[in-house]
PDB file of C-alpha atoms and ligand atoms in Angstrom:
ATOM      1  CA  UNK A   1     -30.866 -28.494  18.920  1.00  0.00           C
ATOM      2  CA  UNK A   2     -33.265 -29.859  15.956  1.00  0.00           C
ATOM      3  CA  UNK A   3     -31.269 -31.249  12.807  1.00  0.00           C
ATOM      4  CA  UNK A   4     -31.899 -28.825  10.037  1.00  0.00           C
ATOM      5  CA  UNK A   5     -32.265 -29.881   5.964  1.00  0.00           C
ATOM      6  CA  UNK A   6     -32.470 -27.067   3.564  1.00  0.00           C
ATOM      7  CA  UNK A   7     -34.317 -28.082   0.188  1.00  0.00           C
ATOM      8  CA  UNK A   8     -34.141 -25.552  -2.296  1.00  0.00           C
ATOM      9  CA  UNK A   9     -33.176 -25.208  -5.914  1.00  0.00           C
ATOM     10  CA  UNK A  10     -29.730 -24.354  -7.266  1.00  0.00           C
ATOM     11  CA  UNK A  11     -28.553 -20.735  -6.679  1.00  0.00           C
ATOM     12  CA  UNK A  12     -30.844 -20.294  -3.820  1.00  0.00           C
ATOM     13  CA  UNK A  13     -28.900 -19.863  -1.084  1.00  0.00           C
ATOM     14  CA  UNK A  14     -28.697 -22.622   0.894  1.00  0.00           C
ATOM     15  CA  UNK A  15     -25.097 -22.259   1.087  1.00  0.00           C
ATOM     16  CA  UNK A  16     -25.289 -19.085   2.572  1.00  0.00           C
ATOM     17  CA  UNK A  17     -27.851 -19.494   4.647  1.00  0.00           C
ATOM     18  CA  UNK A  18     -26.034 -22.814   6.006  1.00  0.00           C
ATOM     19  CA  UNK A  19     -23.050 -20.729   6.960  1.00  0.00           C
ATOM     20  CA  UNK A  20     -25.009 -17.664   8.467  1.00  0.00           C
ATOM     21  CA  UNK A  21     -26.547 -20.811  10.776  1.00  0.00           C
ATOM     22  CA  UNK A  22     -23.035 -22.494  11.715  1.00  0.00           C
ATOM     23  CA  UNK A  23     -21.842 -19.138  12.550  1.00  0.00           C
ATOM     24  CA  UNK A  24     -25.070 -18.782  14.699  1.00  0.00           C
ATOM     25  CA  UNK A  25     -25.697 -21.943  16.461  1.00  0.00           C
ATOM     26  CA  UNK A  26     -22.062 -23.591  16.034  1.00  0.00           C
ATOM     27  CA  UNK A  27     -23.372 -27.021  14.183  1.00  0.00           C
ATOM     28  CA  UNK A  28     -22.035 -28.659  11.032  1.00  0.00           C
ATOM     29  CA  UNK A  29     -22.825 -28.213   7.902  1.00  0.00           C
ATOM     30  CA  UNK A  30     -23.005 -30.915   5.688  1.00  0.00           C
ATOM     31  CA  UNK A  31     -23.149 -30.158   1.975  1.00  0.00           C
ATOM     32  CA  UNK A  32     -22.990 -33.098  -0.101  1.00  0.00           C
ATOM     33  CA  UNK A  33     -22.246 -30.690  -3.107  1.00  0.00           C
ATOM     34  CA  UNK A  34     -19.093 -29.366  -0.861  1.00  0.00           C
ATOM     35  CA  UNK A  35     -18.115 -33.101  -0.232  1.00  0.00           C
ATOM     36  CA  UNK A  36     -18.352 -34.157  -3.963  1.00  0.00           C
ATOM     37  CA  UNK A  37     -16.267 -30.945  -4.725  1.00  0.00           C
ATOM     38  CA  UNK A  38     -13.335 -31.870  -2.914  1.00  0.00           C
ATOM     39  CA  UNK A  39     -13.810 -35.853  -4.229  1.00  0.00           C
ATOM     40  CA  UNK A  40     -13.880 -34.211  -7.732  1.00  0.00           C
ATOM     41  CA  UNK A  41     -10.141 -33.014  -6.899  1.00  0.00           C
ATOM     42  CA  UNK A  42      -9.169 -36.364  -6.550  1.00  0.00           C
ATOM     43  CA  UNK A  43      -6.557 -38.161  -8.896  1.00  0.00           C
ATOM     44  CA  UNK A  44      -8.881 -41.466  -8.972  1.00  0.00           C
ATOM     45  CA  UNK A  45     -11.658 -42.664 -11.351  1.00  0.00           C
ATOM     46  CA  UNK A  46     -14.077 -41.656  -8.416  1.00  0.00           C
ATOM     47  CA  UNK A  47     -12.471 -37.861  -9.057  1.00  0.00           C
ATOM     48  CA  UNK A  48     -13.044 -38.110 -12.654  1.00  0.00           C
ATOM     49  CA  UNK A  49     -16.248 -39.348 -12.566  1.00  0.00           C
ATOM     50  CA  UNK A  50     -17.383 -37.182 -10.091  1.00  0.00           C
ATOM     51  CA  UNK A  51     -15.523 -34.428 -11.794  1.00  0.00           C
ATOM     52  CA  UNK A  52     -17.897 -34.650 -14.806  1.00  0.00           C
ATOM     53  CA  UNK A  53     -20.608 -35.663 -13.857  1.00  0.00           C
ATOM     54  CA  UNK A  54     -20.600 -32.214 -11.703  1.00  0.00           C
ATOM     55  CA  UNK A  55     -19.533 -29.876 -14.350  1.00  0.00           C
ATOM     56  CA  UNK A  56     -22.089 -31.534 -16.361  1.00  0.00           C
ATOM     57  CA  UNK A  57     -25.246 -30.254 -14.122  1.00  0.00           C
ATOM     58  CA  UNK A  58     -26.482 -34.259 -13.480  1.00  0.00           C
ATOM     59  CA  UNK A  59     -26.862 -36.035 -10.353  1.00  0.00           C
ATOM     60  CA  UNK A  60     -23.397 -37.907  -8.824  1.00  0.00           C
ATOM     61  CA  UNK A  61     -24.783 -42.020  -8.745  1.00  0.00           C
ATOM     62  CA  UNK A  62     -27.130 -42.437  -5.403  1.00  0.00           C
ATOM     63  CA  UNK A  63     -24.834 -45.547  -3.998  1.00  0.00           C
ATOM     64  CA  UNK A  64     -21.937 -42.920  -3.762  1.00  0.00           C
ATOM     65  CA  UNK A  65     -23.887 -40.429  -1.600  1.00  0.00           C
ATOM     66  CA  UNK A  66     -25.611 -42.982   0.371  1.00  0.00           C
ATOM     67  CA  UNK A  67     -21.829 -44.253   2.207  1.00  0.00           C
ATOM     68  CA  UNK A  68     -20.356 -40.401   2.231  1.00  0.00           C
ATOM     69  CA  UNK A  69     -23.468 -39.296   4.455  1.00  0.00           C
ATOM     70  CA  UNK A  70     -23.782 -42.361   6.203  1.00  0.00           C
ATOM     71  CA  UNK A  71     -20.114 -42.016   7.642  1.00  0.00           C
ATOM     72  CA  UNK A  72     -20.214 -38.176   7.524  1.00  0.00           C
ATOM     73  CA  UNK A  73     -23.463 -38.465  10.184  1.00  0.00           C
ATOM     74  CA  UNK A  74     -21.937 -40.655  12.189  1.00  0.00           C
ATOM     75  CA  UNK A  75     -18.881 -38.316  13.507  1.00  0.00           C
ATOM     76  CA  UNK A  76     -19.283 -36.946  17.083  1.00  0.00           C
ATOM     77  CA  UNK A  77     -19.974 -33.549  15.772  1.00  0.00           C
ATOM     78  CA  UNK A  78     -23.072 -34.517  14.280  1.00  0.00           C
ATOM     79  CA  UNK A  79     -24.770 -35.860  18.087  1.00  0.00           C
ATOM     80  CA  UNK A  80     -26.008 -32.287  18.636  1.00  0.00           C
ATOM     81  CA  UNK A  81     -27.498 -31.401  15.481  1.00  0.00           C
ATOM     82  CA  UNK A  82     -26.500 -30.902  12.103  1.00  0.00           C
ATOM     83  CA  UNK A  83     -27.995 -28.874   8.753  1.00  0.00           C
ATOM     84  CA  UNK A  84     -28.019 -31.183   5.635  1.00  0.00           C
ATOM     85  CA  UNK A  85     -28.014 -29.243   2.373  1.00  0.00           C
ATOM     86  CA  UNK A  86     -28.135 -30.852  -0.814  1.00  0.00           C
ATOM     87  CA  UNK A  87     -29.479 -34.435  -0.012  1.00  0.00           C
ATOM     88  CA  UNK A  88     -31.815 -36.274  -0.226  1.00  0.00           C
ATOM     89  CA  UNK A  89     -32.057 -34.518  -3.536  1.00  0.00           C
ATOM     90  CA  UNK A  90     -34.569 -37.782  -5.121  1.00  0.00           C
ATOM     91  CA  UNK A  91     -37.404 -39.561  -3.775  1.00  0.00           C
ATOM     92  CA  UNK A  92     -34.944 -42.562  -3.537  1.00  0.00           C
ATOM     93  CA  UNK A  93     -32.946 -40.904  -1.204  1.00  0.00           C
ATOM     94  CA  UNK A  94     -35.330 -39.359   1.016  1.00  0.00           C
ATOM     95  CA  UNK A  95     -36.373 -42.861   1.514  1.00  0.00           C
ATOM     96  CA  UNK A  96     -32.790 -43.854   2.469  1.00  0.00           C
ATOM     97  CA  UNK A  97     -32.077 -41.012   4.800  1.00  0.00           C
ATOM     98  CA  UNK A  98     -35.364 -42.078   6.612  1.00  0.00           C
ATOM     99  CA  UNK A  99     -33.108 -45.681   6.981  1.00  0.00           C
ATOM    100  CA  UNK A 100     -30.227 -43.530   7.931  1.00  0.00           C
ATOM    101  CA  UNK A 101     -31.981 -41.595  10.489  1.00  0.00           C
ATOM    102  CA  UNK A 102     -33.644 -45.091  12.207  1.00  0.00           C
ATOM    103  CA  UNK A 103     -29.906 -46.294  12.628  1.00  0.00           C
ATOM    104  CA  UNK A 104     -28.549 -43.767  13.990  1.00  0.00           C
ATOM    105  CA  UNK A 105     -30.947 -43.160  15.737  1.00  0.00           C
ATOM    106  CA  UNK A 106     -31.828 -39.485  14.736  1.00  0.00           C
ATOM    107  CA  UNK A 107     -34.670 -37.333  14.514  1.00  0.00           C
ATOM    108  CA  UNK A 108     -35.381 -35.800  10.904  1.00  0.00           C
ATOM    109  CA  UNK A 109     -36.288 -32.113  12.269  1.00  0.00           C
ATOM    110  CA  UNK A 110     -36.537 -29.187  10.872  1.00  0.00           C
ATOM    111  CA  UNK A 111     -37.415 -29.702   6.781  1.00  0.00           C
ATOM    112  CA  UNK A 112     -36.786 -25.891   5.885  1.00  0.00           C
ATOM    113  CA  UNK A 113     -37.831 -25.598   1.813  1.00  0.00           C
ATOM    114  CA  UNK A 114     -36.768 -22.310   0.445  1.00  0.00           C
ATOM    115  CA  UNK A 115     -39.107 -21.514  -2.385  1.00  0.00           C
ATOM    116  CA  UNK A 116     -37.988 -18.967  -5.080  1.00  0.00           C
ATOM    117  CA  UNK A 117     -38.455 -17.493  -8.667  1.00  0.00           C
ATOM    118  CA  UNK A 118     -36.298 -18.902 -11.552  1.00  0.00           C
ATOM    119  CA  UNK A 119     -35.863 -15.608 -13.018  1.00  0.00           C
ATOM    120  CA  UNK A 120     -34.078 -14.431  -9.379  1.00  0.00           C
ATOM    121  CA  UNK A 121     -31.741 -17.626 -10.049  1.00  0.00           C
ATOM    122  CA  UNK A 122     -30.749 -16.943 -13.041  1.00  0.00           C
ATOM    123  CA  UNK A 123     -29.566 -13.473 -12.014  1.00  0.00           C
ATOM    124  CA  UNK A 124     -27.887 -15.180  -9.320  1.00  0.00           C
ATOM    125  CA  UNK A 125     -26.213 -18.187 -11.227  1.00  0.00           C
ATOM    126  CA  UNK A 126     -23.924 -15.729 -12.921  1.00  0.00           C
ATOM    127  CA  UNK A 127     -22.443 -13.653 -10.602  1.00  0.00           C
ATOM    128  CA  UNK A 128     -21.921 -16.302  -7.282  1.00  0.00           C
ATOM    129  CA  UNK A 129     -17.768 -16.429  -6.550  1.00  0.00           C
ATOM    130  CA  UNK A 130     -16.971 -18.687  -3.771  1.00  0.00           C
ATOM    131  CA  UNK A 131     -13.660 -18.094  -1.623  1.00  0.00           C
ATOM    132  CA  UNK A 132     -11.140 -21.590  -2.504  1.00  0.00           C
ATOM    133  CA  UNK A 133      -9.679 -21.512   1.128  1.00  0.00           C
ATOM    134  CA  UNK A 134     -12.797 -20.497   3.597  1.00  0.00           C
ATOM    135  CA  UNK A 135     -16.041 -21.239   0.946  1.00  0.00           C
ATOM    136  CA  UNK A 136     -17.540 -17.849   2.056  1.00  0.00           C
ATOM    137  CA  UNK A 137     -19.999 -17.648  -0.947  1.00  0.00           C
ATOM    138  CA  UNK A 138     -19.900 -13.681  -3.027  1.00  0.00           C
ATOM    139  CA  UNK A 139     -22.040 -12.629  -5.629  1.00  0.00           C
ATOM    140  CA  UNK A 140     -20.858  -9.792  -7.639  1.00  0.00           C
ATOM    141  CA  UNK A 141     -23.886  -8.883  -9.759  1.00  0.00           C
ATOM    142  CA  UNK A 142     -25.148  -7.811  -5.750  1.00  0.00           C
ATOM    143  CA  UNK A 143     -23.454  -4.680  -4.530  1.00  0.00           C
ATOM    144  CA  UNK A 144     -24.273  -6.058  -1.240  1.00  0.00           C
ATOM    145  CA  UNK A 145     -22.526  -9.412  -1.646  1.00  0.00           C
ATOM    146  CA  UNK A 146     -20.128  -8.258  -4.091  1.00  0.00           C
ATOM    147  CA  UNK A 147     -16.278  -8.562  -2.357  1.00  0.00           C
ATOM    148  CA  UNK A 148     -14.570  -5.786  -1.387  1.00  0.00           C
ATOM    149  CA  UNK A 149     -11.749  -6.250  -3.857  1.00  0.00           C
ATOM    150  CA  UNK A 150     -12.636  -7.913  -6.753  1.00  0.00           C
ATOM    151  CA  UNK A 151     -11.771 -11.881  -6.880  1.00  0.00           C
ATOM    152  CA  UNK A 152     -10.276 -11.598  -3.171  1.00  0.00           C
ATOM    153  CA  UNK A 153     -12.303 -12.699  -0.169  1.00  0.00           C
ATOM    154  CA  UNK A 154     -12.787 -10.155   2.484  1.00  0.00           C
ATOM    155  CA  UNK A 155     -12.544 -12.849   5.653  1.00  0.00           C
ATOM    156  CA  UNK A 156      -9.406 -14.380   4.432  1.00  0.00           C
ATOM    157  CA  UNK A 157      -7.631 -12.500   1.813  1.00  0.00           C
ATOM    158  CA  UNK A 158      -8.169 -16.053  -0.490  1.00  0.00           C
ATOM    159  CA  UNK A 159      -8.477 -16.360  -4.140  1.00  0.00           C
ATOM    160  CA  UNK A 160     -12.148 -16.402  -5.374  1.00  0.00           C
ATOM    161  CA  UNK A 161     -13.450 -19.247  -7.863  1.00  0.00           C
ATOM    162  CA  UNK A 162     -16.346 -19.478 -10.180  1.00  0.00           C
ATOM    163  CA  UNK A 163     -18.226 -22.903 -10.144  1.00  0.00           C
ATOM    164  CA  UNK A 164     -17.842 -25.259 -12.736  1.00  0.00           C
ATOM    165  CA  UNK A 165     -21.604 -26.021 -12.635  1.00  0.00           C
ATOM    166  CA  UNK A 166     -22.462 -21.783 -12.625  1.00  0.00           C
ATOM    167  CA  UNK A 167     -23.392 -21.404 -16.358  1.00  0.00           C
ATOM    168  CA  UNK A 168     -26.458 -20.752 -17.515  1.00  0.00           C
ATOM    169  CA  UNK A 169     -26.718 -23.794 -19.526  1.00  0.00           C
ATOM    170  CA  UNK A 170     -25.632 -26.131 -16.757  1.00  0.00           C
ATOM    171  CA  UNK A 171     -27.749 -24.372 -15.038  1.00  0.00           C
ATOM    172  CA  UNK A 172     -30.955 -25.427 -16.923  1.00  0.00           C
ATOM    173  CA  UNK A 173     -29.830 -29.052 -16.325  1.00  0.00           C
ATOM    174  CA  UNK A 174     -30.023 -28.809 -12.807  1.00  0.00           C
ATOM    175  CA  UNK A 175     -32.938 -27.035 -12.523  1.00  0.00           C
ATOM    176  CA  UNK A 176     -34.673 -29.312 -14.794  1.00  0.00           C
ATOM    177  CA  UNK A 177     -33.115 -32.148 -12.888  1.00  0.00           C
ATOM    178  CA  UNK A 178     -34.201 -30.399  -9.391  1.00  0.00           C
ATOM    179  CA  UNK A 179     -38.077 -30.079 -10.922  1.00  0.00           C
ATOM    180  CA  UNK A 180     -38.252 -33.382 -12.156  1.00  0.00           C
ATOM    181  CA  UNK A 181     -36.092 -35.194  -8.698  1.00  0.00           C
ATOM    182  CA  UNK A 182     -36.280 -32.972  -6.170  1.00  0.00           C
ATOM    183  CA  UNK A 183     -39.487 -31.459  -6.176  1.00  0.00           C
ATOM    184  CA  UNK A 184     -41.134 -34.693  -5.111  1.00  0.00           C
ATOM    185  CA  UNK A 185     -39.657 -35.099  -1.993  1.00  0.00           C
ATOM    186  CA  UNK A 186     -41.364 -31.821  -0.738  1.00  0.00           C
ATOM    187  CA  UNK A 187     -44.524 -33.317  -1.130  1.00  0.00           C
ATOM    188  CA  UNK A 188     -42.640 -36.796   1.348  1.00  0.00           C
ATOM    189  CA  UNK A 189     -41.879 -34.555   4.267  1.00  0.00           C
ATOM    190  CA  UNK A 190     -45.021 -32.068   3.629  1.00  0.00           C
ATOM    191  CA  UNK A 191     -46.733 -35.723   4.023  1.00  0.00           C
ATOM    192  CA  UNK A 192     -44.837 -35.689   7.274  1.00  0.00           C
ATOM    193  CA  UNK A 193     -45.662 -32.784   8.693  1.00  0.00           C
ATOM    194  CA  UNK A 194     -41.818 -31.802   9.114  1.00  0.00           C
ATOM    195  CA  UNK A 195     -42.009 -29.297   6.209  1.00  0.00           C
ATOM    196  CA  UNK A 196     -41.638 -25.132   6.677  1.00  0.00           C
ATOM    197  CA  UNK A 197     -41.497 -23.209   3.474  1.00  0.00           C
ATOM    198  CA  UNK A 198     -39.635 -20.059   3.429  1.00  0.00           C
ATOM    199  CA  UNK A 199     -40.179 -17.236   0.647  1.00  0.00           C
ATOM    200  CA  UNK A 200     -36.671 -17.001  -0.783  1.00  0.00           C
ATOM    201  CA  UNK A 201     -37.504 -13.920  -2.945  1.00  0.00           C
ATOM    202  CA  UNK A 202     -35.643 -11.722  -0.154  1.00  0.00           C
ATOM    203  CA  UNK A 203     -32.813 -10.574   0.892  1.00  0.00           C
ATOM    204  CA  UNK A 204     -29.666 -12.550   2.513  1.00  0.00           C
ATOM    205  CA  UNK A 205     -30.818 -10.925   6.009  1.00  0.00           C
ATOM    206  CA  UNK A 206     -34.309 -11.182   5.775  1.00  0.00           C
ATOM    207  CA  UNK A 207     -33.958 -15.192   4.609  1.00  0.00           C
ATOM    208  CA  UNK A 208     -31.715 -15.444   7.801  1.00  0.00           C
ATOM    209  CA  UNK A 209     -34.435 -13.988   9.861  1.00  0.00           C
ATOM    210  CA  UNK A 210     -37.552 -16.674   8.748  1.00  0.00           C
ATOM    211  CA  UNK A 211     -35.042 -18.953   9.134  1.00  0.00           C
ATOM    212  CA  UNK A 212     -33.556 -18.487  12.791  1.00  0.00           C
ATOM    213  CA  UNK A 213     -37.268 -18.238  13.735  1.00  0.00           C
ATOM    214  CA  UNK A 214     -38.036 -21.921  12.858  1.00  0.00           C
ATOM    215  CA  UNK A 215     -34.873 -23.074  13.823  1.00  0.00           C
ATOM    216  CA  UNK A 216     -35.549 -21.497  17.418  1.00  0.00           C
ATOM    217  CA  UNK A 217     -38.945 -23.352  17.883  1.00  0.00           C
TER     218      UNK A 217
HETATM  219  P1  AMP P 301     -24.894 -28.300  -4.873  1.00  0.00           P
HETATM  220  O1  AMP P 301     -23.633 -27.732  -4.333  1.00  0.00           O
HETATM  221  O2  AMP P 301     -25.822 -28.799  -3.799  1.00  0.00           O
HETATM  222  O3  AMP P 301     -25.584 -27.398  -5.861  1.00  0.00           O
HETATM  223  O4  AMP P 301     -24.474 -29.632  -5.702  1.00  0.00           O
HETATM  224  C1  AMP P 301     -23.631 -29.554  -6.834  1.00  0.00           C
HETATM  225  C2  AMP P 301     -23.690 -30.833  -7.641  1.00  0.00           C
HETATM  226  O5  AMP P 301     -23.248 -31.930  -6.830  1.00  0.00           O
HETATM  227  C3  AMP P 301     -25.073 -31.242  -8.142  1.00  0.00           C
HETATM  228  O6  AMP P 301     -25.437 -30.595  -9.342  1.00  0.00           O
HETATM  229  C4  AMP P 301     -24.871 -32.749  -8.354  1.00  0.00           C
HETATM  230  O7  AMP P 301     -24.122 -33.017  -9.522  1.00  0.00           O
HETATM  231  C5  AMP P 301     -23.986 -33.117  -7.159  1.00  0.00           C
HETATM  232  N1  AMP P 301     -24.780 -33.505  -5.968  1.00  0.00           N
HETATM  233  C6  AMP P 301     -24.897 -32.810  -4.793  1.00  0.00           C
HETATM  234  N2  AMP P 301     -25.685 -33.461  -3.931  1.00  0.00           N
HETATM  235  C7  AMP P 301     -26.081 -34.597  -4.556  1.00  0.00           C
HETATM  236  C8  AMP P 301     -26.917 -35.687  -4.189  1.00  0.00           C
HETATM  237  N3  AMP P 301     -27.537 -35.733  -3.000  1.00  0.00           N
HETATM  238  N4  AMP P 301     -27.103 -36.692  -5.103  1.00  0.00           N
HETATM  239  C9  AMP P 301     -26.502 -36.665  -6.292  1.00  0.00           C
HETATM  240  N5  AMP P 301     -25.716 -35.660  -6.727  1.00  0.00           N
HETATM  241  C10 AMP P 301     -25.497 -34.636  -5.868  1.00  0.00           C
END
């Protein structure tokens, strides 16, 4: 199977979409947003630093994603394909994960860049609720994705957290950020010919649908 990389900006659902794909086709998902989550809950200057620079709505320093996806790559489970969400998220990285992939030896594949309204994040930003013991991602302001009982996930009965990073303010940081980093590196794989834009004004199902399509050729 074709390694997958989901570029899209925040609130899009890449998360989602990641899972719906695991579930699917049984490969990893790497988020490098997950990773720095659980680094934030570390009692270290890392953790701290991390910790703010999260809830804060900038980018975590490029040295300290470079190693984290470097050794996360590397693991066995990674040798039949993998979906990468949230990195490269700069020009600067895209460049190093094109050094990553030579040394390891992997192909880049699928470039999947979900393209979507700002006014549809916005609605999103604010009601997204992520389960703290499976990640299954909720949004309550859709009736579709809303939980069944409010705050408790329906797979696992777990407690159900708001981001730090899910206000509307942080949220104009990182999609300022996302314009002014992230958008460039769609133009580096569209370059490449690797890139296949999806229309992410949709619903959860429909998304899933464009997307198993590429991810099947
Ligand atoms: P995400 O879950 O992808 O929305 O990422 C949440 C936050 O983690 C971002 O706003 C950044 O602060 C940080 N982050 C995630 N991926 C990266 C990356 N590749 N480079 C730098 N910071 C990142």
């Amino acid at each position: 199977m074709k390694n997958i990389m989901f570029i899209a900006p925040p609130a899009a659902g890449k998360g989602t979409q990641a899972e719906l794909v695991v579930e699917k086709y049984g490969i990893p998902h790497i988020s490098t947003g997950d990773i720095l989550r659980e680094i934030s809950k570390e009692d270290s200057e890392i953790g701290k630093y991390v910790q703010e620079t999260l809830a804060s709505g900038q980018l975590v320093k490029d040295e300290i994603t470079y190693q984290l996806i470097e050794d996360r790559l590397k693991r066995e489970d990674c040798k039949n394909g993998y979906i990468i969400d949230g990195f490269p998220r700069n020009i600067e990285q895209a460049h190093e994960y094109d050094k990553i992939l030579a040394k390891l030896g992997y192909d880049i594949g699928h470039v999947i860049y979900i393209n979507i309204d700002k006014k549809t994040l916005e609605k999103r930003i604010t009601g997204r609720r992520i389960c703290e013991n499976c990640n299954t991602i909720y949004n309550i302001n859709d009736p579709k994705n809303s939980p069944q009982v409010e705050s408790v996930c329906d797979n696992c009965g777990g407690k159900l957290y708001q981001r730090s990073d899910d206000n509307l303010e942080a949220f104009e940081t990182r999609y300022a950020m996302y314009q002014e980093k992230t958008e460039p590196i769609i133009h580096h794989y569209r370059e490449k010919n690797v890139l296949v834009e999806v229309d992410g004004n949709d619903t959860v199902e429909n998304i899933f649908s464009k997307i198993d399509k590429i991810v099947r050729q």
